[in-house]
Short mmCIF file of C-alpha atoms (C1' of nucleotides) in Angstrom, two decimals:
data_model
loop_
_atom_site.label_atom_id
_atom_site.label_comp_id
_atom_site.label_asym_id
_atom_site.label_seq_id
_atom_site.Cartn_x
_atom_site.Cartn_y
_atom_site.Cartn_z
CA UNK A 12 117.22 116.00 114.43
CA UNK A 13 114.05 117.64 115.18
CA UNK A 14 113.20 113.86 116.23
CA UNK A 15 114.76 114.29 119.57
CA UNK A 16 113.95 117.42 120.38
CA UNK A 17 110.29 117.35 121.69
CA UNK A 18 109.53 116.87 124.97
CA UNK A 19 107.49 113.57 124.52
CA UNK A 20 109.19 110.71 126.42
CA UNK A 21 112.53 110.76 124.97
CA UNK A 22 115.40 110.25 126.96
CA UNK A 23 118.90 111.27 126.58
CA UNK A 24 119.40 109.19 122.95
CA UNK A 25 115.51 110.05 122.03
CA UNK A 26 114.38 106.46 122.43
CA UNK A 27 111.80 105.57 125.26
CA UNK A 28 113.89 103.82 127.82
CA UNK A 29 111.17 101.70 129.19
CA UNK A 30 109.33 100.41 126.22
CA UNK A 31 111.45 96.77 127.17
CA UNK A 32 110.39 96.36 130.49
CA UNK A 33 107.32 97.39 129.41
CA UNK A 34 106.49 95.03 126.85
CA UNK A 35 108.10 92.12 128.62
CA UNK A 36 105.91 92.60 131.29
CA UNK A 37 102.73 92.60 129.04
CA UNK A 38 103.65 89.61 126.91
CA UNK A 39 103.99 87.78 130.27
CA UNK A 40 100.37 88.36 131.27
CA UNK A 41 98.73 89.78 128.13
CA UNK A 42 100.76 88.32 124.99
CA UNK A 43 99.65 84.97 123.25
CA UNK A 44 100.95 81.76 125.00
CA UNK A 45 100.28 77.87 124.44
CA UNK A 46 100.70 78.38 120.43
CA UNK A 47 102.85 75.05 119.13
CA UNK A 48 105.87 76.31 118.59
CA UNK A 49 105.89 78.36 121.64
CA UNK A 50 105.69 75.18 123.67
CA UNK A 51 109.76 74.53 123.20
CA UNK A 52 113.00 75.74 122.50
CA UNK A 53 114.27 73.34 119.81
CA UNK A 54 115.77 75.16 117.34
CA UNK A 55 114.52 72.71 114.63
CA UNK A 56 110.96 73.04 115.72
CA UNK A 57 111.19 77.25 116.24
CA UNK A 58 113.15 77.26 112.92
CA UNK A 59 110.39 75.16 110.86
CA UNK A 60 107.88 77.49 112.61
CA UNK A 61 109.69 80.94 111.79
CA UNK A 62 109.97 79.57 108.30
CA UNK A 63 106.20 78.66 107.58
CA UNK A 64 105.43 81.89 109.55
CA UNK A 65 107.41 83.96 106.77
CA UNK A 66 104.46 85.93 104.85
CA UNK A 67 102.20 83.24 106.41
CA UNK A 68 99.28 83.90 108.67
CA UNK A 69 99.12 82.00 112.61
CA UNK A 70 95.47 80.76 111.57
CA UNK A 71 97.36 79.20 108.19
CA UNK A 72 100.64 77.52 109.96
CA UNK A 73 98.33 76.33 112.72
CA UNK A 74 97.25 73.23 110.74
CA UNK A 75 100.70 72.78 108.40
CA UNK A 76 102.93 72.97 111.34
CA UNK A 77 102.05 69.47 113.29
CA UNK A 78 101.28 67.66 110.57
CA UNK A 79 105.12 68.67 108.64
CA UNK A 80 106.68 67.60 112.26
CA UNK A 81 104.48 64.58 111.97
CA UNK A 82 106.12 63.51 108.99
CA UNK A 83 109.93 65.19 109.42
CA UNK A 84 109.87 64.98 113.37
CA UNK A 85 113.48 65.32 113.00
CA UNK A 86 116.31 67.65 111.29
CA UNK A 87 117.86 64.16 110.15
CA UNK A 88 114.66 63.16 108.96
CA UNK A 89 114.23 65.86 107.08
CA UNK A 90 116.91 65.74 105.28
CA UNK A 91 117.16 62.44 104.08
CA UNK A 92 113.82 62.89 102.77
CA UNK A 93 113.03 63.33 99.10
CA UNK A 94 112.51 67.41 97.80
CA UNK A 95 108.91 65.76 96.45
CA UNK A 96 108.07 64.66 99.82
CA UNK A 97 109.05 67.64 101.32
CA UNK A 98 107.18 69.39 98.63
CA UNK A 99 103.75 67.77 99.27
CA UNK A 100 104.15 68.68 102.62
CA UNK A 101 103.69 72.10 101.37
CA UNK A 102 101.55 71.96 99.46
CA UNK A 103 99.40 74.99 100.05
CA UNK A 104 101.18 77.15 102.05
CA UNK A 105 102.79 79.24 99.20
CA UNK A 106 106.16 80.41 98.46
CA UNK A 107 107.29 76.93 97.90
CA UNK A 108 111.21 78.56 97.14
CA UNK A 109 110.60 78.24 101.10
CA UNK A 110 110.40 74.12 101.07
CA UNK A 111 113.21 74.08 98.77
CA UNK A 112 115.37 76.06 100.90
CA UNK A 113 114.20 74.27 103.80
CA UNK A 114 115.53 71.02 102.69
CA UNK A 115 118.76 72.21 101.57
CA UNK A 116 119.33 73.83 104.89
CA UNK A 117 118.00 70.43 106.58
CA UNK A 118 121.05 68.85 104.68
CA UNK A 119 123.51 71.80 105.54
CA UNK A 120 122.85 71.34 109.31
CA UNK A 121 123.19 67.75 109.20
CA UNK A 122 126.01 67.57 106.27
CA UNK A 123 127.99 70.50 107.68
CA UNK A 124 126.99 71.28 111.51
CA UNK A 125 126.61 67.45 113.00
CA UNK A 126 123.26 67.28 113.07
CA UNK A 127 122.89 70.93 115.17
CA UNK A 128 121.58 74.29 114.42
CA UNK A 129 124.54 76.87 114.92
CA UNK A 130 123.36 78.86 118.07
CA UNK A 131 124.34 82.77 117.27
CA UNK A 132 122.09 84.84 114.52
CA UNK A 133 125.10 85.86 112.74
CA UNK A 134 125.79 81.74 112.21
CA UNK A 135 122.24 81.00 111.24
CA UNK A 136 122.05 83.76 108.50
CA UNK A 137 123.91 81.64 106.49
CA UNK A 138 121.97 78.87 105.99
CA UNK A 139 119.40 78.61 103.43
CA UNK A 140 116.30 80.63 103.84
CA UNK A 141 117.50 82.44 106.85
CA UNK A 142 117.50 85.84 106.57
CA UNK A 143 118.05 88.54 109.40
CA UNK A 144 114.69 88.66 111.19
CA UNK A 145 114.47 84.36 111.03
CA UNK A 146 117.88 84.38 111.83
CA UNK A 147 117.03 86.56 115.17
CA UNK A 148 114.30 85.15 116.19
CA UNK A 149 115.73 81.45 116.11
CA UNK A 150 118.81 82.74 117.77
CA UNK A 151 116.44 85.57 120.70
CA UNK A 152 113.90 82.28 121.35
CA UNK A 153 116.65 79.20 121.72
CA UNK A 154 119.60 81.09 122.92
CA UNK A 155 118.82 84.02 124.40
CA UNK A 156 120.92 86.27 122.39
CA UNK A 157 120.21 89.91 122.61
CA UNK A 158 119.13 90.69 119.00
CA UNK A 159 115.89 92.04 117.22
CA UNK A 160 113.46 90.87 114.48
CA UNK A 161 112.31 93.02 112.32
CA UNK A 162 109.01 91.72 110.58
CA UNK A 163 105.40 93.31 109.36
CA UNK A 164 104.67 93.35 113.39
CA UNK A 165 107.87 95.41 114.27
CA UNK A 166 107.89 97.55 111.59
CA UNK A 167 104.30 98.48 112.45
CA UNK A 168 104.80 98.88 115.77
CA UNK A 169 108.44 100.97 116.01
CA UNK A 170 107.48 103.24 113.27
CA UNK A 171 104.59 104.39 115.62
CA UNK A 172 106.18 104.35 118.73
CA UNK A 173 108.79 106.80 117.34
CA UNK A 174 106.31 108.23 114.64
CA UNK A 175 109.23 107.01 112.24
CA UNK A 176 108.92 108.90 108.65
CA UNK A 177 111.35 107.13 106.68
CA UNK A 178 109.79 105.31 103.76
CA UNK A 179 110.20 101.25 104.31
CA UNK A 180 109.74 100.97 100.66
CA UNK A 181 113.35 101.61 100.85
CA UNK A 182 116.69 100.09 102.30
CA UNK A 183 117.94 102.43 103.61
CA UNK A 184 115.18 103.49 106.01
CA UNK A 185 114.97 99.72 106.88
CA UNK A 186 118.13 99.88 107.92
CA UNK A 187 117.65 102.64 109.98
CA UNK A 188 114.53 101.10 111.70
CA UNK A 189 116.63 97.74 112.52
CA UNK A 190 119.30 100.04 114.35
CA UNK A 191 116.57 101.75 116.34
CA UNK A 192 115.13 98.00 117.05
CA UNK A 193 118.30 97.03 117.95
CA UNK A 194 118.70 100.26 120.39
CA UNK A 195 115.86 99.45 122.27
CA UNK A 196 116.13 95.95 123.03
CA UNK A 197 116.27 95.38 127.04
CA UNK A 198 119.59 95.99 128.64
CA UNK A 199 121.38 92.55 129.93
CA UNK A 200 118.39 90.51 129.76
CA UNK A 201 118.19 86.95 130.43
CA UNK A 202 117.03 84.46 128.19
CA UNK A 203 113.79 84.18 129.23
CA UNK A 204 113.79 88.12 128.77
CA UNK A 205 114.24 87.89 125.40
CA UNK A 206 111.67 85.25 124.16
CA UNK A 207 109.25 87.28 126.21
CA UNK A 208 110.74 91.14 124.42
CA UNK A 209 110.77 89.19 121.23
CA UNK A 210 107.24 87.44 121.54
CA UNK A 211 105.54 90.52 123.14
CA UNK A 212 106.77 92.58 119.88
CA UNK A 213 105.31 90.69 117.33
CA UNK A 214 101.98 89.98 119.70
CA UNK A 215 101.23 93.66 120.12
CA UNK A 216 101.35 94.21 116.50
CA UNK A 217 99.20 91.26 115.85
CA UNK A 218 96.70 91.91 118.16
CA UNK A 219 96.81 95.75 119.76
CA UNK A 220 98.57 97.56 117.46
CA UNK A 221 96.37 96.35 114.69
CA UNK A 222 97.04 97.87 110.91
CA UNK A 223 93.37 100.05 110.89
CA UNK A 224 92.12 100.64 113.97
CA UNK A 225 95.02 99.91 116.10
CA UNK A 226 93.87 98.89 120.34
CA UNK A 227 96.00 102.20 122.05
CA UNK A 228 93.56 101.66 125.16
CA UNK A 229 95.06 98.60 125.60
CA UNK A 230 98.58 99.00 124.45
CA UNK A 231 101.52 98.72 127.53
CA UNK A 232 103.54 101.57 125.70
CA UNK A 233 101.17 104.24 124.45
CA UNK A 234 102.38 106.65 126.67
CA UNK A 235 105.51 106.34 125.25
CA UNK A 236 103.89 106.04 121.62
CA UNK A 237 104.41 109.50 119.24
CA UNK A 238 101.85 108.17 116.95
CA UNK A 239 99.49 108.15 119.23
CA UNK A 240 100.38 111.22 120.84
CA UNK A 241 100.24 113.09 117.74
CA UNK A 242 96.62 110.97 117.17
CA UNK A 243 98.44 109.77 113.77
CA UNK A 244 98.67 106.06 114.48
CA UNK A 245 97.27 105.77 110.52
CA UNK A 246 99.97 107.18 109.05
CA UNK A 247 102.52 105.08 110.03
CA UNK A 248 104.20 102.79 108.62
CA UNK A 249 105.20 104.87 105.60
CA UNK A 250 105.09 103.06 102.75
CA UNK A 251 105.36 104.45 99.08
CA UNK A 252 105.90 101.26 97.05
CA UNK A 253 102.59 99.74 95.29
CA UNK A 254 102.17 96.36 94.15
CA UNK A 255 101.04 95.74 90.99
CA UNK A 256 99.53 92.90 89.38
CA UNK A 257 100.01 92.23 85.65
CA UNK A 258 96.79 89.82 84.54
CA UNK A 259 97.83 86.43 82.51
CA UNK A 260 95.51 83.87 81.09
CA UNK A 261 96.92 80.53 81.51
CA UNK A 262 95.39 77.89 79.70
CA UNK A 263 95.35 74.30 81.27
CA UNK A 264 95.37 71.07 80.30
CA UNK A 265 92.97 68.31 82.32
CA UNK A 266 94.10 64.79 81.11
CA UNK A 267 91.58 62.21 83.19
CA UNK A 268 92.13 58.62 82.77
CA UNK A 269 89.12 55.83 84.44
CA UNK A 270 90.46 52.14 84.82
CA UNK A 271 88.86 49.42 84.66
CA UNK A 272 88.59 49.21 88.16
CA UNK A 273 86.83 53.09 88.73
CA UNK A 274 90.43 54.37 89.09
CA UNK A 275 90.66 57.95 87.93
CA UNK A 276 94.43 59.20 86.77
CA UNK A 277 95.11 62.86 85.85
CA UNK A 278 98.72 63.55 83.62
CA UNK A 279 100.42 65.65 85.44
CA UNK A 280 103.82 67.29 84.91
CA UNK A 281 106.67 68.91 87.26
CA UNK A 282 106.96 72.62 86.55
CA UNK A 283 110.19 74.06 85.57
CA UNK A 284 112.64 74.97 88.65
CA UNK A 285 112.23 78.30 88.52
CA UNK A 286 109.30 80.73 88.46
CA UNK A 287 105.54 80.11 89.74
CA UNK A 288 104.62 77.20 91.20
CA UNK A 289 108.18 75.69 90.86
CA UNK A 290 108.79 72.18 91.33
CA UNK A 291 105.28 71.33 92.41
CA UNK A 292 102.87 69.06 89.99
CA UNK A 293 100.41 70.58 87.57
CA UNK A 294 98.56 69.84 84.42
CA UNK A 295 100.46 71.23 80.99
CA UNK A 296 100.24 74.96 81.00
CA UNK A 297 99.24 77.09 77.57
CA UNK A 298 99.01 80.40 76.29
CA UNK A 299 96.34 80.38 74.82
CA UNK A 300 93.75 77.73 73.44
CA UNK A 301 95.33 77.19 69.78
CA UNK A 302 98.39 76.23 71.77
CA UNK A 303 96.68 73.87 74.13
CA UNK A 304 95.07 72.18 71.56
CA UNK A 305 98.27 71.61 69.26
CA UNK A 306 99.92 69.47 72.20
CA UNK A 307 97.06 67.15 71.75
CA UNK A 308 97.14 64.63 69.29
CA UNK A 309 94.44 65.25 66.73
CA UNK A 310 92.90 61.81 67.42
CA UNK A 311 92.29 63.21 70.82
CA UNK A 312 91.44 66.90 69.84
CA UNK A 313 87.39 66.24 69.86
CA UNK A 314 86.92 65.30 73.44
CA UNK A 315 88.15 68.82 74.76
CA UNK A 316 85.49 69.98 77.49
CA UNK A 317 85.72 73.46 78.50
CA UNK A 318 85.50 74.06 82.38
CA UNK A 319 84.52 77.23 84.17
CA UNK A 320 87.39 79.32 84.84
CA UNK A 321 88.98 80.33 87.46
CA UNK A 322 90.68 83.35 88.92
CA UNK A 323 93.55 83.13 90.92
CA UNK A 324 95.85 85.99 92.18
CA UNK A 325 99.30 86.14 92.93
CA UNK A 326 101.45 88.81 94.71
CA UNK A 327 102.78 90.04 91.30
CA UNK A 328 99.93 88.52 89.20
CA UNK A 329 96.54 88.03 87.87
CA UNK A 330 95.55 84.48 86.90
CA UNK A 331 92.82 83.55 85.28
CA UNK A 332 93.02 79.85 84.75
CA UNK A 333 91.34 77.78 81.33
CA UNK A 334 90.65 74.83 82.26
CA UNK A 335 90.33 71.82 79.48
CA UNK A 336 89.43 68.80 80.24
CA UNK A 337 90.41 65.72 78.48
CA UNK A 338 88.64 62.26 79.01
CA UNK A 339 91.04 59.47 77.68
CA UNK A 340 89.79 55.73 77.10
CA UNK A 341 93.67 54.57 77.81
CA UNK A 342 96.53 55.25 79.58
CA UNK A 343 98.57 54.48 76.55
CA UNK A 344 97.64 58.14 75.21
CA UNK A 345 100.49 58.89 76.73
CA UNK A 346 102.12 58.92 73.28
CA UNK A 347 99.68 61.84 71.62
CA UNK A 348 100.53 64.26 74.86
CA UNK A 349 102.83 66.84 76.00
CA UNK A 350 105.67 65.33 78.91
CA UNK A 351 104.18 64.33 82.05
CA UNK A 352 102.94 60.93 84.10
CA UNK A 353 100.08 59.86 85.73
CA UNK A 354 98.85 60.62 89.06
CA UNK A 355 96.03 58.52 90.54
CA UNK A 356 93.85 60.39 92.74
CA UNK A 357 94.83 58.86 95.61
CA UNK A 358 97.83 59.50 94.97
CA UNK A 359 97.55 63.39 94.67
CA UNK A 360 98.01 63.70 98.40
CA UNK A 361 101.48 63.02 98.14
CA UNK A 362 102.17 65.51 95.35
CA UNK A 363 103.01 68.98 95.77
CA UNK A 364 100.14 70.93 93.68
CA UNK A 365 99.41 74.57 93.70
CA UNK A 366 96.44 75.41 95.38
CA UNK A 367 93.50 76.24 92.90
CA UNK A 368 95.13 73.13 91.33
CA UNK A 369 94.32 70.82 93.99
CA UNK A 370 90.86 72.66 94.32
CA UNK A 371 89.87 72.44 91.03
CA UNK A 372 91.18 68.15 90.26
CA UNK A 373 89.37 67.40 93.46
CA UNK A 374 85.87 68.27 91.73
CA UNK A 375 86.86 66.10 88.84
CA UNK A 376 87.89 63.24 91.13
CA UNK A 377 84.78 61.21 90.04
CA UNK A 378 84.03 59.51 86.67
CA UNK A 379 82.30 61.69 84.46
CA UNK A 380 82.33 64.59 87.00
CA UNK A 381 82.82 68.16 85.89
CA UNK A 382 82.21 69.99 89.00
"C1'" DG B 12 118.05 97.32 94.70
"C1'" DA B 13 113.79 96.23 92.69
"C1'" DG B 14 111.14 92.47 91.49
"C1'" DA B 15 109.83 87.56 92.01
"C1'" DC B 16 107.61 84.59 94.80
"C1'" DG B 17 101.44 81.93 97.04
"C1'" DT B 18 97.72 81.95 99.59
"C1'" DG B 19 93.96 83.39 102.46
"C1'" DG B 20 92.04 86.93 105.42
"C1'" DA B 21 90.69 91.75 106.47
"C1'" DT B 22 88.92 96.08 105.04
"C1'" DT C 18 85.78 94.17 93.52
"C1'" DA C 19 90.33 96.02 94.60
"C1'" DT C 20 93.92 96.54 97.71
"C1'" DC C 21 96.76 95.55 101.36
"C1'" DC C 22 99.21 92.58 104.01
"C1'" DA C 23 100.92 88.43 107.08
"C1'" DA C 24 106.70 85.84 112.15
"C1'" DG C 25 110.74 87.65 104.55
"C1'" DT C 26 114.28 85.81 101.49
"C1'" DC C 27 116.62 85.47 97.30
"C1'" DT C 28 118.46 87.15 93.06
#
DNA sequence: GAGACGTGGAT
DNA sequence: TATCCAAGTCT
């Protein structure tokens, strides 16, 4: 292990012995404070917060988070509530598979554990949506218990402090990394030790130990940092895997319906439990335009008014969205149109839509409007 | 184990 | 514009 054999800062196992005390003592006067879900210890406020925080910026959760514990204040709450409900309430946020397994673990805890969160990670990795790093943090923040995350942040952040070459990309280097996070954790710490460790390692990758252009003047442990050291803080993490996006044109049905009384309805149908968007509402989906066109009855056909499109990217994918739009005199149509059910527009606020859905009915939210 | 799964912000 | 990525998990 050629690792251990400089003379930079290792100590007897090669890890840099004070990193702990080091960042505890920075979060405490440097690291962010006063967030919500920093303001308490309940496990079913830290857990909704860990959960929305998955892949999900602070600046995004800032405005979801209240508003959710506004609504489900509760685990009990939560649970008895309806997966459309829960749904709407996430509308927006992305990776809705993480509403669904929300709920479900809402009704294990309640169902299963009394009402209460089991207390150790090991316990909480069980439940639904709870993997390892959500599993430690709930269990490091609420309890105390001496165990590491392992997100984006910490990742960052270890692989430069021990210039760390194995490729995340892979599992087994992961692996590795989580051992090393678990190896320098602070020895016997108290509770409050470890929501400060735990907070102070995902705050110095958000905010000094930035992706480009990472803060080392400021960072607590650059003397102990081999990135820096070795002025290579850029190459680290290493990271092999690309993402790549395949590009899909979806083509999509606008069904608008104006009452009598200026009420404007749009058809809208539940997507399939599986796959994008997945159980959230949306307007009939299409290939292409042939196909589109053959779900509407040929009565109807004529009115089709072709919108502006509109690009929207995915993690895995490229979509540029069609959009048709369909004026009908009656809400007895119904009959000459693929499945779905009308949603008034006032209504839309309680449905779970994907985003550049919701954008795109609320320009159309006016009779006659096409913008 | 590799790919699926959203959205918005930063570069 | 293209790419990466952000408090990851599930299959």
């Amino acid at each position: 292990m050629s690792r251990t054999a400089g003379s930079q800062a290792p100590t007897g196992w090669g890890l840099p012995i004070a990193f702990a005390s080091l960042l505890i003592e920075w979060q405490r006067h440097s690291g962010r404070s006063g967030l919500p879900w920093q303001l308490t210890r309940e496990p079913y406020r830290v857990w909704l917060s860990e959960v929305m925080l998955q892949q999900t910026q602070v600046s995004t959760v800032l405005s979801y988070y209240p508003r959710f514990l506004a609504r489900f204040p509760d685990v009990r709450t939560l649970a008895a509530a309806s997966p459309d409900d829960v749904m709407a309430l996430w509308s927006g946020l992305g990776y809705y598979s993480r509403a669904r397994n929300l709920h479900r673990c809402a009704q294990v805890v309640v169902n299963e554990h009394g009402g209460a969160f089991p207390t150790t990670a090991a316990q909480l990795e069980t439940l639904p949506g709870i993997g390892a790093s959500t599993a430690a943090a709930i269990a490091a923040f609420c309890h105390g218990e001496r165990i590491s995350i392992l997100d984006g942040n910490v990742r960052r952040v270890l692989s430069r402090l021990l210039a760390f070459e194995g490729d995340l990309a892979q599992a087994g280097p992961q692996r590795e990394l989580w051992r090393l996070a678990q190896a320098l954790l602070p020895v016997a710490p108290e509770r409050d030790d470890m929501t400060a460790y735990t907070q102070g390692l995902m705050d110095l990758g958000a905010t000094v130990c930035l992706r480009s252009k990472p803060l080392c003047g400021r960072c607590p442990v650059r003397a102990e940092c081999r990135a820096h050291a070795a002025n290579e803080t850029q190459r680290f993490p290493v990271k092999t895997r690309r993402l790549q996006r395949r590009f899909e044109n979806w083509w999509l049905l606008l069904v608008r319906h104006v009452g009598g009384d200026g009420q404007v309805r749009f058809w809208l149908a539940r997507r399939p439990d599986s796959g994008i968007w997945a159980g959230l509402y949306c307007p009939p989906v299409f290939a292409d335009d042939k196909a589109l066109q053959a779900a509407v009855h040929s009565t109807l056909g004529g009115a089709l008014h072709a919108l502006a499109p509109v690009a929207h990217s995915l993690t895995h994918r490229e979509l540029r969205l069609h959009p048709l739009l369909l004026d009908v005199p009656s809400v007895a149509t119904e009959d000459g149109l693929p499945p779905g059910q009308w949603v008034s527009v006032q209504a839309l606020a309680d449905h779970g839509l994907p985003a550049p859905v919701r954008q795109m009915l609320s320009g159309l939210d006016q009779p006659g409007s096409t913008a």
